[in-house]
Coordinates of C-alpha atoms in Angstrom, one line a residue:
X160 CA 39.3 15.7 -33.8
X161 CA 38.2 14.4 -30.0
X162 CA 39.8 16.3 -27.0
X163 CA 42.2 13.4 -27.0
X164 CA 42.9 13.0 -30.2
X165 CA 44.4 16.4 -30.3
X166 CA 46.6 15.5 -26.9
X167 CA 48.2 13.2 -28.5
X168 CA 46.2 9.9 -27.2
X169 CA 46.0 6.9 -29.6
X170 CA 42.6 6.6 -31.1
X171 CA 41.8 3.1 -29.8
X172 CA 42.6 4.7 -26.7
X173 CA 40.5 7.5 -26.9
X174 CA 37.8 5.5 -28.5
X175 CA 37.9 3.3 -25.1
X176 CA 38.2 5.9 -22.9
X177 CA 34.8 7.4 -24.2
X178 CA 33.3 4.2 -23.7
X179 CA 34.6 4.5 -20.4
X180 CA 32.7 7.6 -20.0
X181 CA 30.0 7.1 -21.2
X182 CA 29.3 3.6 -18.6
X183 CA 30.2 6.2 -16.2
X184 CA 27.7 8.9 -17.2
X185 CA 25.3 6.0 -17.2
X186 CA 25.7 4.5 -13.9
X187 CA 25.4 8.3 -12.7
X188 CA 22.4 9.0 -14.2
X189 CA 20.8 5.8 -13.0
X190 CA 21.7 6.4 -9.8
X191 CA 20.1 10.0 -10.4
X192 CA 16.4 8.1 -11.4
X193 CA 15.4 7.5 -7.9
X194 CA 15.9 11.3 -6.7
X195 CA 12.5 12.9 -5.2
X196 CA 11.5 14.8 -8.2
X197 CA 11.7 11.8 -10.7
X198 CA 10.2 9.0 -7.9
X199 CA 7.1 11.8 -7.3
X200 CA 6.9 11.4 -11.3
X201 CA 7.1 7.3 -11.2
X202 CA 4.2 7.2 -9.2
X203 CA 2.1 10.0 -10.5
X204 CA 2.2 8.0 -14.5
X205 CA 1.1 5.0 -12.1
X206 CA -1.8 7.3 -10.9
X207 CA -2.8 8.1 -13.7
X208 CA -2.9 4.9 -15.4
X209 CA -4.5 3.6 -12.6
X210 CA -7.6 6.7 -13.1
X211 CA -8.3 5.5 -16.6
X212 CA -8.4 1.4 -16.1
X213 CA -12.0 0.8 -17.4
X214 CA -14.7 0.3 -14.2
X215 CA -15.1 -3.6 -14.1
X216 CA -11.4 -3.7 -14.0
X217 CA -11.1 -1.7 -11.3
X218 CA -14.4 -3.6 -9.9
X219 CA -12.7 -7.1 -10.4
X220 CA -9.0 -6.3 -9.0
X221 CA -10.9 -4.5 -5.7
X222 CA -12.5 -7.9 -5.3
X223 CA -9.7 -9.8 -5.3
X224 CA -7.7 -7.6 -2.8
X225 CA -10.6 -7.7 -0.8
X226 CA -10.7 -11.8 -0.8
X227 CA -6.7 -12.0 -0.6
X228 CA -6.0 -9.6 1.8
X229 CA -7.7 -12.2 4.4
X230 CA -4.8 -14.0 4.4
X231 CA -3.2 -11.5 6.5
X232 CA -6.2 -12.5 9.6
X233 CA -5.6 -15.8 8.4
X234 CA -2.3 -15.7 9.0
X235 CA -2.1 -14.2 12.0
X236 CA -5.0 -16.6 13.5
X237 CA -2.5 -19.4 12.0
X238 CA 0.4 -18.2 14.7
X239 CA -1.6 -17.8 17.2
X240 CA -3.3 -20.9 17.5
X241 CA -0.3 -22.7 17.5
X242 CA 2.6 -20.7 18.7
X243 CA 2.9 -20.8 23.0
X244 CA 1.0 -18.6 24.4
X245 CA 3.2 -17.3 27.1
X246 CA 6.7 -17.1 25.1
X247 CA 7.3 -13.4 25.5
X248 CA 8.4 -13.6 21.8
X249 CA 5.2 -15.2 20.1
X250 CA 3.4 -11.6 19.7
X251 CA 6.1 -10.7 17.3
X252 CA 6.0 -13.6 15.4
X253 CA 2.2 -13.8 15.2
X254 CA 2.3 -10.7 13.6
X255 CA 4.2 -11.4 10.8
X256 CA 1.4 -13.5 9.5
X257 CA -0.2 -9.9 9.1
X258 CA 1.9 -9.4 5.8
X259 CA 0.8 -12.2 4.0
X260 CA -2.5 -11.0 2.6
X261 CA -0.7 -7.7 1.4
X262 CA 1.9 -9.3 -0.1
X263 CA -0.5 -11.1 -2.3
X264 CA -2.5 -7.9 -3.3
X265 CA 0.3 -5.4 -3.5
X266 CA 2.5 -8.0 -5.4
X267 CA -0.2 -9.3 -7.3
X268 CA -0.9 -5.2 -8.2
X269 CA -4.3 -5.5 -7.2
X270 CA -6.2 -2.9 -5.7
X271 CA -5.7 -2.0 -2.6
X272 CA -8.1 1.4 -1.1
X273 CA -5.4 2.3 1.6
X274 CA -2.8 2.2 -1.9
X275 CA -5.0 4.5 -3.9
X276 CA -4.9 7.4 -1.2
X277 CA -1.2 7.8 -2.6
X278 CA -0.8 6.9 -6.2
X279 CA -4.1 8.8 -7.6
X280 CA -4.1 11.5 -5.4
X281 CA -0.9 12.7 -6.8
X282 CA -2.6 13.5 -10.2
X283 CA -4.8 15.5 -8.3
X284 CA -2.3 17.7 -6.6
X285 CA 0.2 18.4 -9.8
X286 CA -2.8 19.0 -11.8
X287 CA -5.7 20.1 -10.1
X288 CA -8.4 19.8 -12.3
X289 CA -12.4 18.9 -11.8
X290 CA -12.1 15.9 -14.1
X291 CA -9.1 14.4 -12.7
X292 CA -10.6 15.5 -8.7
X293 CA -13.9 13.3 -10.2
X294 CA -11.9 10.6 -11.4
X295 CA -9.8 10.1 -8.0
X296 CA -13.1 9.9 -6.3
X297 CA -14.7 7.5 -8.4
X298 CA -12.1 5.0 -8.4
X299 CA -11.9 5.6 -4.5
X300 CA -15.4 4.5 -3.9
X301 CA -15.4 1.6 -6.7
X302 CA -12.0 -0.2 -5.2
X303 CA -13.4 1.1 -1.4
X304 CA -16.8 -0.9 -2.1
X305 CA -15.3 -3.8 -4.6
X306 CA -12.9 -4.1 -1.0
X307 CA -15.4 -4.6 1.2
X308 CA -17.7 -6.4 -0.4
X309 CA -14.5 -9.2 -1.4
X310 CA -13.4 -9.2 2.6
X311 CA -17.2 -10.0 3.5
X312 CA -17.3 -12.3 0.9
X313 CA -14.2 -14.9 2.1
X314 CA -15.1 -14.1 5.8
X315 CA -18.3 -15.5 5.3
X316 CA -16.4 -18.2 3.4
X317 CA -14.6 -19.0 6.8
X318 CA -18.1 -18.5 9.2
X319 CA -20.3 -20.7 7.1
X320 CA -18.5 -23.6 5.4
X321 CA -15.7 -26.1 7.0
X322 CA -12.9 -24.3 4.8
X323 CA -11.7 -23.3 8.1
X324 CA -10.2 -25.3 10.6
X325 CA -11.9 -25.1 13.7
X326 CA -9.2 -25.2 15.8
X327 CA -8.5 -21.5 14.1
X328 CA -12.0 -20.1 15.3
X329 CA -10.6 -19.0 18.4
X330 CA -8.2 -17.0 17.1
X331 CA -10.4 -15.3 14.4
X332 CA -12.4 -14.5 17.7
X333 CA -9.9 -13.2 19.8
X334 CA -8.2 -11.3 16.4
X335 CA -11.6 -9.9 15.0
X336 CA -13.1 -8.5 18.9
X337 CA -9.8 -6.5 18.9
X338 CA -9.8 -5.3 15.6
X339 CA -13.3 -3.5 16.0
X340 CA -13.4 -2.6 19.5
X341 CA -11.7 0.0 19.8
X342 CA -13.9 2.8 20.8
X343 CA -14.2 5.5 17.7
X344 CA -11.9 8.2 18.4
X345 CA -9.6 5.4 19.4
X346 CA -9.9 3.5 16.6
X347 CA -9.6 6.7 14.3
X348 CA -6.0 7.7 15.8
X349 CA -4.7 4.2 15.3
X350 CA -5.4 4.4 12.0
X351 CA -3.5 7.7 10.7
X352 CA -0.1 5.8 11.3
X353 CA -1.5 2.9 9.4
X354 CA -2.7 5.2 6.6
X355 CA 1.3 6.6 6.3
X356 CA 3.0 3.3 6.9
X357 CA 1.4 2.1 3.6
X358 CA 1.4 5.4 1.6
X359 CA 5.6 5.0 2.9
X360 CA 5.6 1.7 1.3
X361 CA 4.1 3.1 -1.9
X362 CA 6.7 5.4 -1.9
X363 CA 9.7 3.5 -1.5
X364 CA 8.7 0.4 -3.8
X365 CA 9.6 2.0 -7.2
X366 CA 12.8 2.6 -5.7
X367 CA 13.8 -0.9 -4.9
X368 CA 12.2 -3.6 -7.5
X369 CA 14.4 -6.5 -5.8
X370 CA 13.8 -5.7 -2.5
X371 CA 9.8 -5.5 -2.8
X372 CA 9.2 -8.4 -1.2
X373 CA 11.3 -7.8 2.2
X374 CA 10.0 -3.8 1.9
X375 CA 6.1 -5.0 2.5
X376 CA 6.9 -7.7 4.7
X377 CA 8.9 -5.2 7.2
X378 CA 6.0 -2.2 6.9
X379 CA 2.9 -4.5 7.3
X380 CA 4.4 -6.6 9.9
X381 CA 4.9 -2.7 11.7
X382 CA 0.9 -2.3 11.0
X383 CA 0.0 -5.4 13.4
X384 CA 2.9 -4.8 15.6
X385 CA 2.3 -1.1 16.3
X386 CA -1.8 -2.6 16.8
X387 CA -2.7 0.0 14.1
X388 CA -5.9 -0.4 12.2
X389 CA -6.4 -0.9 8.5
X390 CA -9.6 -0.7 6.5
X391 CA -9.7 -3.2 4.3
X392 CA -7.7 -5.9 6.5
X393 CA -9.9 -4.9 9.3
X394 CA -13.4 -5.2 7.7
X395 CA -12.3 -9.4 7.2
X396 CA -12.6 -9.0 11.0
X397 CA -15.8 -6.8 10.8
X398 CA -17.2 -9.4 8.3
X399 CA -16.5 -12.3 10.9
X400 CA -17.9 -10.1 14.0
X401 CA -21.1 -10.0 11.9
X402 CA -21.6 -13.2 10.2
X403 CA -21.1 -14.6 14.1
X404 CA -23.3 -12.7 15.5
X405 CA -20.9 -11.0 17.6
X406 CA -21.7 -7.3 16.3
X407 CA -24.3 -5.6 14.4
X408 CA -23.3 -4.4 10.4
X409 CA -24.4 -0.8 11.2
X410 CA -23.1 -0.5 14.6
X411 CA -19.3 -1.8 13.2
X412 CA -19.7 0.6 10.0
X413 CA -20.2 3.3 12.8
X414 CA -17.5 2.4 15.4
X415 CA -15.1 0.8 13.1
X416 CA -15.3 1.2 9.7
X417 CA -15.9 5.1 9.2
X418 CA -13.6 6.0 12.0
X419 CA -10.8 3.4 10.5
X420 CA -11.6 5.0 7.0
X421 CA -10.8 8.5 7.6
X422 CA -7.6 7.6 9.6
X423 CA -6.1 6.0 6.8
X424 CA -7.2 8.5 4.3
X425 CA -5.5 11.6 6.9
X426 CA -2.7 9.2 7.0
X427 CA -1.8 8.1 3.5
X428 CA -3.6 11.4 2.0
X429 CA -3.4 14.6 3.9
X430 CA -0.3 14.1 5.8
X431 CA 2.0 11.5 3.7
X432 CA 1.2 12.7 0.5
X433 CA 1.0 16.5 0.9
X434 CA 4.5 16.2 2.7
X435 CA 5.8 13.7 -0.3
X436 CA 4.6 16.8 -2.7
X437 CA 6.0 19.4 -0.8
X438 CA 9.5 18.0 -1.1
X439 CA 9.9 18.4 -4.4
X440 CA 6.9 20.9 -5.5
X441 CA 9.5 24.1 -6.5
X442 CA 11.3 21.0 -8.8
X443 CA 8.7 19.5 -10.8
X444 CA 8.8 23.3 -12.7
X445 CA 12.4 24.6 -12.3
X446 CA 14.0 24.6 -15.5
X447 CA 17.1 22.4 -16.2
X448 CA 20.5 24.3 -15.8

């Protein structure tokens, strides 16, 4: 006999009631799924999927987010060529154009360096083992390289065939100079809030599956707003300096590209995710009441 039963309730009742309940219990405990402790979990299983795809996976995917994420320079050179120059307004604008290539490679889950320094790195830190350390760094330097070697690829693409419009070189001039001139130290600062802004997004996606798309619209668009740097997205702009004789390879892979790189990895590794663990550290082993 139920608790209601034996009050007197009618069965049907009672049997509708518990129903009742029970929705209840499960709208609660869905509401529950996105608290720190379960999201840190969410993303660690991602991790760790992600540190046992097979190598020309992992080889292939890095190319393509290396080729798509041009269309963020694309887009932006796209604004700027044809929005007025002197509308107080068009620097906003242009830079939404930024989020087009990483909505193609973060909705198209391919992969992305700047979203590795998150997802497999939290393996690492719940289970700190040589094997898994290995494994992070391998599938670092695979997507790193794959990501490079796609973004050269397209921006020679643009440089050397008519798949360009013209009328867009000036822009991919004015875009790319910027991009990798910053001087070193510079260019390494810039990049640490670039390095959280996407390890943020990373965070916050599992969270809200119909909102993804507005999510990495609003925290790239921040990137090129904010004039933050970004290693993959930035070395479309180091390939174009190069293949227009505008900058040497090794002297952009000295004063751009390793100076970018660790400011995204301090960003999206040492401060984001350490702080994202720290949260909810003393949970992932407390025992359930």
């Amino acid at each position: 006999m139920t608790p209601r039963q034996s009050l007197g309730l009618d069965p049907r009742t009672a049997k509708q009631e518990h129903a009742e309940e029970q929705r209840e219990e499960e709208a609660i405990e869905d509401a529950g799924k996105l608290a720190p402790k379960l999201l840190f979990e969410v993303i660690r299983r991602d991790g760790e999927e992600e540190l046992t795809r097979p190598l020309r996976s992992l080889v292939y995917s890095g190319l393509a987010a290396g080729m798509m994420i041009s269309m963020s320079v694309l887009g932006e050179a796209v604004f700027r060529t044809y929005l007025p120059a002197d509308a107080s307004w068009s620097y906003l604008v242009e830079n939404l154009g930024y989020s087009l290539g990483f909505l193609v490679v973060i909705l198209g889950r391919m992969q992305l360096f700047t979203e590795n320094t998150i997802t497999t790195v939290l393996p690492v830190i719940a289970k700190p083992t040589r094997r898994i350390f290995m494994a992070m760094l391998r599938l670092w330097a695979l997507v790193l390289v794959a990501n490079v070697v796609g973004a050269f690829a397209v921006s020679a693409l643009y440089a050397y065939t008519p798949a360009l419009p013209a009328d867009l070189y000036p822009a991919f001039d004015s875009l790319s100079a910027h991009a990798t001139g910053f001087a070193p130290s510079e260019a390494f600062f810039r990049a640490i809030p670039a390095g959280v802004i996407v390890a943020a997004l990373v965070w916050m996606l599992p969270q809200r599956s119909g909102g993804a798309f507005a999510i990495i619209m609003v925290f790239t668009w921040l990137i090129a707003a904010g004039d933050f740097t970004h290693v993959v997205a930035g070395s479309v702009e180091w390939g174009w300096m190069v293949w227009r004789d505008q900058l040497g390879f090794f002297e952009g892979f000295v004063t751009f590209f390793l100076p970018v790189l660790a400011g995204n990895i301090v960003g999206g590794t040492v401060i984001f995710t350490l702080l994202a663990h720290g949260q909810v550290k003393d949970e992932l082993h407390r025992r359930p009441i």
